[in-house]
């Protein structure tokens, strides 16, 4: 048996060495990159650190025109506009030459350098009839760092438990994800984790090989890669149609490797195969080797892509500035010209409200990342979109998720490497889109809307993950192919239904039931119009409640885009509870019918239209109106964010992430706080209008956190009246110090441009105006430090102190470090008895209570180190139920309330530009003045058209498109197919580095290669059988020859004789 075991082990070793494992890359595909490869694995396991920042270039402006004009015409328009200002002779300016492939063609913008531009000259330019907008030129920095993973070697594409990652927004976040798991589990693998991902190519895992065997390999589709370039003779690519350089470096080659990797995921033909090896690759080098780019470079490159009639464009870049108008406008123009743009959603997870532009636009396919076990990547940015805040609500993004961890792609010169990030997931979808486009016979049906419709309708939903994390789900290439090849032009909705009872997918809508008297629930639905680039809503959307399902218990109001362009628009649905359901509890259902019309492009009749009617099912849970003490109103209206202005972070220690850009919403960077309040039984609503626009008798507490906006005088008056009548107020403030604000302004050595903050962490002067009537005020002190309060560990992160408080109030003080002194003079000092918390009961009969705290970081998800949710609970107990926490009222840290005589109160920064972004202020000679108080939002409730039919019990099905039946879209019989391969250059490896020279795929590897494998195994088994039998025969021990047995009668005779003889010897007679 020992010999048999040795033989079997030898046989298996020979077999393993003779044939590669199915789905594994053979040794011939080893990475030859001059980059670290752990433990000599056959591909480098690298973590991609990606960072973006952008700065305004001094004296350079992008002048956008209303159309495309020649260079001579553009120069004449600018010259005539400046002459009209009357100071053309004194103003020194010139047009910056742009030497690139687009310079020979008409353009819609010009780059102008002014020696000293005045605001009047810029305004004069914009007054010209052919000039649309004048915006500063931006310099974009991108940092790509490939860092070998310190973990033990693992197969390429294997999932790792932890990795480090880097933010993709301007200025990285360094405080998140340290020492934590890299992936956010969905629940599918929470009980046990048995297998790692099989190390196969991502194209195979998504079953691109099924389409390859049908003859679809991306042929005839033009795909553009906007990145760092590509080497001319890279062995992985056979159909590079054009390489263009848009930078100021005189090279077309990739000096970083990122652009090569992205192109490889899309169109590599060997080793680490891409999705569409026969597609036409158009390489746009828009980043230098120093990882620098300019907005003008992108604009020229985008124009050239339109000129070249590009079909698919991958953009693995992004940032939070959705108000970079020239860039955003050009993206709209690209998609309007039928360019399908795919972009990474960002690497700023797990924080919510971190979507990057342009992936957050309706007309762009925004891609998030998952690992090979279908877990949402921790680094993948989360929704909602924050364009619509504070007055409305964000849209669902990302659109779709796919593999973005350990994905293999082409190395810079040859071989493969493995990278992670949403900039990796983006080319996966771009490659899939390119492959899908090549499968459609009528290419006129393929446009940005129809492709997105097919992707989201076919996506596989991941369990345990909400829609702001996964969008519509995981990319399913084969189902998308089936849908796209039976597609008829139509409109669709994203999301396709509204179910406020379905958790966790419909979070946050499902996290809180609705009730009479509450703020309307707003759902921002995207309309996708596959019929044409432009469209409109016919008449008005129709609200049809289901009477058997109590649909008449809810009211619905709908607002929508007047024009759907390009390819998309919005449908804002506001849901409220009817008065008759004030004490009712149950489920109510109905649907909204929307008809979309688009001009028929190929209709012979003038004015012909295509129409499509879609249904939006609605399902809500209604509960009786909660008591006033349980209702908390969050003030969203007075929160400002970046963009458009420079609003700094609340924690000055976060030097690498100085911008406040997450929306300050309870469903973005205050999500954990919201979840905590819901778990404590509170109902939290959002105020997206001035304080004059809500009924204070319905609410127990108004919660103001990190407010940057000013206040209308009417708001200050109404709030005083409301608090006298029983409303309570909680304010979490932040730092505000004009000296520190001047100190923390940015200075760019390259552009010599200063960025000055428009406010501090909070607008303390405005808050002081709001609470001054009660003798309260915050100071301009800036403090930080650790302390203990009521047996809880606390951290004060760049907060202010209370400068003035009523003498009969409760004030808590702590010893903290003077952070302002550290910022200004680099000196360290500890200040004793800093007042940080105040509680006050107003003297009026039945009046409310006020609580002040000088720091909001402890309830903000962005950079929170120690949460203070317990403190928020205590303050709500005080404001809602007049229960003063004994731990605070009898605290040893209680001090006499300050009178404010020690130091002057903070004043507004002179020369600040807050009025440019404020909803309250407007420009005025001298100091800015308040605008007139706007009217409160008024919803026009739709007239119900009840239907007496039963609603579906489960609204979640795969979003069906009209005229699409997957059962009727069967996959054709797979036939053998091998894409054409260019002849090998001297020194190159084999065609595909796979036995037989066949493109690796599920069909080839599991059918074509398994036949010789099984034949070889069968032969080995037969040979083993004979060897074992021969071994048994030779190893048997020798046996003695058996004796010849006597016949039975002889044995009996011998026995009888022996018995007689014995009896005679004993003297007995033998028995007869």
XYZ file of N, CA and C in Angstrom, residues 400-502:
309
model
N -24.614 50.801 -11.238
C -24.338 49.366 -11.275
C -23.005 49.132 -10.586
N -22.796 47.922 -10.103
C -21.512 47.563 -9.499
C -20.949 46.340 -10.209
N -19.642 46.224 -10.166
C -18.990 45.051 -10.735
C -17.645 44.872 -10.060
N -16.901 43.885 -10.517
C -15.660 43.521 -9.852
C -14.636 44.652 -9.947
N -14.107 45.024 -8.790
C -13.107 46.084 -8.744
C -11.965 45.755 -7.806
N -11.840 44.498 -7.409
C -10.775 44.089 -6.491
C -9.979 42.950 -7.105
N -8.691 43.128 -7.156
C -7.840 42.064 -7.675
C -8.085 41.756 -9.134
N -8.547 42.720 -9.891
C -8.813 42.509 -11.317
C -7.493 42.533 -12.084
N -7.324 41.612 -13.007
C -6.092 41.544 -13.788
C -6.201 42.398 -15.033
N -5.116 43.069 -15.342
C -5.042 43.892 -16.536
C -3.621 43.927 -17.046
N -3.425 44.562 -18.174
C -2.127 44.557 -18.832
C -1.111 45.394 -18.071
N 0.127 44.875 -18.025
C 1.229 45.631 -17.461
C 1.695 46.706 -18.425
N 2.564 47.581 -17.934
C 2.933 48.753 -18.724
C 3.659 48.377 -20.013
N 4.481 47.348 -19.977
C 5.221 46.935 -21.168
C 4.761 45.570 -21.664
N 4.516 44.644 -20.754
C 4.046 43.305 -21.075
C 3.573 42.662 -19.781
N 3.065 41.442 -19.885
C 2.625 40.747 -18.698
C 1.366 41.357 -18.097
N 1.047 40.929 -16.875
C -0.185 41.340 -16.215
C 0.098 41.817 -14.804
N -0.825 42.571 -14.290
C -0.794 42.973 -12.890
C -2.227 42.948 -12.366
N -2.371 42.993 -11.060
C -3.684 42.939 -10.427
C -3.873 44.187 -9.586
N -4.958 44.938 -9.860
C -5.225 46.192 -9.160
C -6.647 46.209 -8.608
N -6.888 47.146 -7.685
C -8.208 47.322 -7.077
C -8.605 48.790 -7.109
N -9.907 49.043 -7.127
C -10.419 50.406 -7.111
C -11.583 50.548 -8.073
N -12.402 51.582 -7.888
C -13.482 51.799 -8.845
C -12.951 52.241 -10.195
N -11.703 52.742 -10.247
C -11.095 53.029 -11.545
C -10.760 51.740 -12.276
N -10.809 50.616 -11.582
C -10.658 49.296 -12.200
C -12.026 48.746 -12.595
N -13.039 48.975 -11.743
C -14.388 48.507 -12.059
C -14.951 49.221 -13.284
N -14.588 50.493 -13.470
C -15.110 51.256 -14.599
C -14.750 50.634 -15.951
N -13.478 50.282 -16.231
C -13.194 49.645 -17.522
C -13.803 48.255 -17.659
N -14.108 47.583 -16.552
C -14.821 46.313 -16.660
C -16.177 46.543 -17.316
N -16.903 47.562 -16.846
C -18.204 47.870 -17.453
C -18.018 48.444 -18.850
N -16.988 49.283 -19.048
C -16.747 49.844 -20.384
C -16.454 48.734 -21.383
N -15.658 47.740 -20.966
C -15.395 46.609 -21.851
C -16.652 45.810 -22.130
N -17.479 45.601 -21.099
C -18.725 44.872 -21.293
C -19.663 45.632 -22.231
N -19.731 46.956 -22.074
C -20.576 47.772 -22.940
C -20.080 47.699 -24.384
N -18.775 47.743 -24.574
C -18.211 47.633 -25.919
C -18.568 46.298 -26.551
N -18.444 45.240 -25.781
C -18.788 43.909 -26.292
C -20.272 43.822 -26.603
N -21.115 44.352 -25.717
C -22.558 44.305 -25.942
C -22.952 45.100 -27.182
N -22.334 46.261 -27.365
C -22.672 47.082 -28.536
C -22.374 46.341 -29.835
N -21.333 45.509 -29.839
C -20.978 44.770 -31.065
C -21.944 43.639 -31.360
N -22.810 43.269 -30.410
C -23.760 42.182 -30.645
C -25.054 42.655 -31.284
N -25.271 43.969 -31.340
C -26.538 44.512 -31.849
C -26.400 44.782 -33.337
N -27.281 44.178 -34.124
C -27.200 44.352 -35.574
C -27.567 45.773 -35.974
N -28.626 46.310 -35.386
C -29.048 47.673 -35.688
C -28.403 48.615 -34.678
N -27.252 49.157 -35.044
C -26.506 49.986 -34.104
C -27.237 51.284 -33.753
N -28.250 51.656 -34.534
C -29.001 52.857 -34.214
C -29.756 52.715 -32.892
N -29.992 51.468 -32.475
C -30.695 51.244 -31.213
C -29.796 51.455 -30.003
N -28.487 51.487 -30.225
C -27.545 51.609 -29.112
C -27.266 53.079 -28.861
N -27.604 53.529 -27.672
C -27.332 54.907 -27.269
C -27.105 54.921 -25.760
N -26.688 56.029 -25.179
C -26.422 56.035 -23.737
C -27.602 55.601 -22.882
N -28.827 55.919 -23.297
C -29.994 55.537 -22.495
C -30.323 54.064 -22.655
N -30.353 53.562 -23.880
C -30.712 52.157 -24.079
C -29.689 51.228 -23.455
N -28.403 51.598 -23.508
C -27.380 50.754 -22.892
C -27.541 50.744 -21.374
N -27.787 51.918 -20.788
C -27.983 51.944 -19.339
C -29.243 51.176 -18.963
N -30.305 51.290 -19.765
C -31.528 50.538 -19.489
C -31.258 49.039 -19.469
N -30.497 48.563 -20.445
C -30.200 47.130 -20.507
C -29.359 46.690 -19.315
N -28.389 47.504 -18.920
C -27.514 47.131 -17.808
C -28.285 47.071 -16.490
N -29.092 48.092 -16.206
C -29.759 48.121 -14.901
C -30.942 47.163 -14.862
N -31.576 46.899 -16.004
C -32.692 45.952 -16.021
C -32.209 44.522 -15.854
N -30.977 44.253 -16.232
C -30.441 42.894 -16.154
C -29.594 42.653 -14.915
N -29.315 43.690 -14.156
C -28.401 43.557 -13.017
C -28.968 42.613 -11.971
N -28.072 41.887 -11.310
C -28.432 40.955 -10.240
C -28.311 41.663 -8.899
N -29.399 41.743 -8.174
C -29.374 42.446 -6.898
C -28.595 41.647 -5.860
N -27.755 42.354 -5.106
C -26.991 41.734 -4.030
C -27.816 41.775 -2.744
N -27.856 40.694 -1.990
C -28.670 40.670 -0.769
C -28.037 41.493 0.345
N -28.869 42.104 1.157
C -28.395 42.811 2.336
C -27.710 44.122 2.064
N -27.874 44.700 0.872
C -27.185 45.930 0.487
C -28.212 46.923 -0.035
N -28.125 48.196 0.395
C -29.131 49.165 -0.035
C -28.783 49.755 -1.398
N -29.734 50.510 -1.928
C -29.604 50.988 -3.307
C -28.556 52.078 -3.447
N -28.202 52.779 -2.363
C -27.156 53.786 -2.460
C -25.763 53.169 -2.390
N -25.679 51.865 -2.152
C -24.403 51.159 -2.196
C -24.226 50.379 -3.490
N -25.275 49.704 -3.954
C -25.144 48.826 -5.120
C -25.871 49.326 -6.351
N -26.599 50.438 -6.245
C -27.378 50.858 -7.403
C -28.420 49.803 -7.724
N -28.413 49.338 -8.960
C -29.379 48.318 -9.373
C -28.832 46.910 -9.225
N -27.574 46.781 -8.841
C -27.033 45.450 -8.601
C -25.776 45.183 -9.389
N -25.444 43.922 -9.473
C -24.205 43.441 -10.087
C -24.383 43.234 -11.584
N -23.398 43.644 -12.334
C -23.425 43.491 -13.791
C -23.650 42.032 -14.179
N -24.622 41.796 -15.065
C -24.899 40.474 -15.622
C -24.825 40.586 -17.135
N -23.704 40.202 -17.693
C -23.428 40.426 -19.113
C -24.391 39.662 -20.012
N -24.672 38.407 -19.683
C -25.494 37.585 -20.566
C -26.942 38.063 -20.562
N -27.485 38.382 -19.396
C -28.849 38.907 -19.355
C -28.934 40.249 -20.078
N -27.893 41.077 -19.944
C -27.891 42.348 -20.670
C -27.900 42.111 -22.170
N -27.170 41.090 -22.626
C -27.176 40.747 -24.052
C -28.580 40.339 -24.495
N -29.239 39.533 -23.684
C -30.587 39.091 -24.048
C -31.550 40.272 -24.147
N -31.466 41.176 -23.192
C -32.368 42.340 -23.205
C -32.051 43.246 -24.382
N -30.764 43.511 -24.600
C -30.381 44.456 -25.646
C -30.752 43.949 -27.030
N -30.755 42.644 -27.219
C -31.043 42.099 -28.546
C -32.522 41.856 -28.791
N -33.370 42.249 -27.840
C -34.808 42.275 -28.116
C -35.370 43.646 -27.760
N -34.479 44.629 -27.690
C -34.853 45.961 -27.210
C -35.650 46.724 -28.256
N -36.650 47.449 -27.768
C -37.384 48.394 -28.583
C -37.296 49.753 -27.890
N -37.102 50.835 -28.634
C -36.936 52.148 -28.000
C -38.096 52.474 -27.071
N -37.773 52.895 -25.858
C -38.788 53.129 -24.844
C -38.202 53.962 -23.717
N -39.065 54.387 -22.817
C -38.643 55.078 -21.599
C -38.706 54.109 -20.431
N -37.895 54.374 -19.415
C -37.922 53.568 -18.201
C -37.547 54.462 -17.026
N -37.681 53.909 -15.809
C -37.454 54.676 -14.592
C -36.388 54.013 -13.732
N -35.657 54.850 -13.024
C -34.640 54.370 -12.083
C -34.757 55.160 -10.783
N -35.193 54.518 -9.684
C -35.640 53.129 -9.564
C -36.989 52.928 -10.232
N -37.306 51.685 -10.526
C -38.524 51.401 -11.286
C -39.758 51.301 -10.402
N -39.582 51.376 -9.078
C -40.707 51.353 -8.164
C -40.279 52.009 -6.860
N -41.281 52.367 -6.037
C -41.030 52.968 -4.723
C -41.741 52.104 -3.684
N -40.951 51.441 -2.843
C -41.511 50.590 -1.806
C -40.885 50.991 -0.474
N -41.619 51.760 0.302
C -41.099 52.246 1.578
C -41.166 51.191 2.667
N -41.548 49.961 2.298
C -41.577 48.861 3.263
C -40.468 47.847 3.024
N -39.712 47.996 1.951
C -38.712 46.988 1.576
C -37.340 47.356 2.120
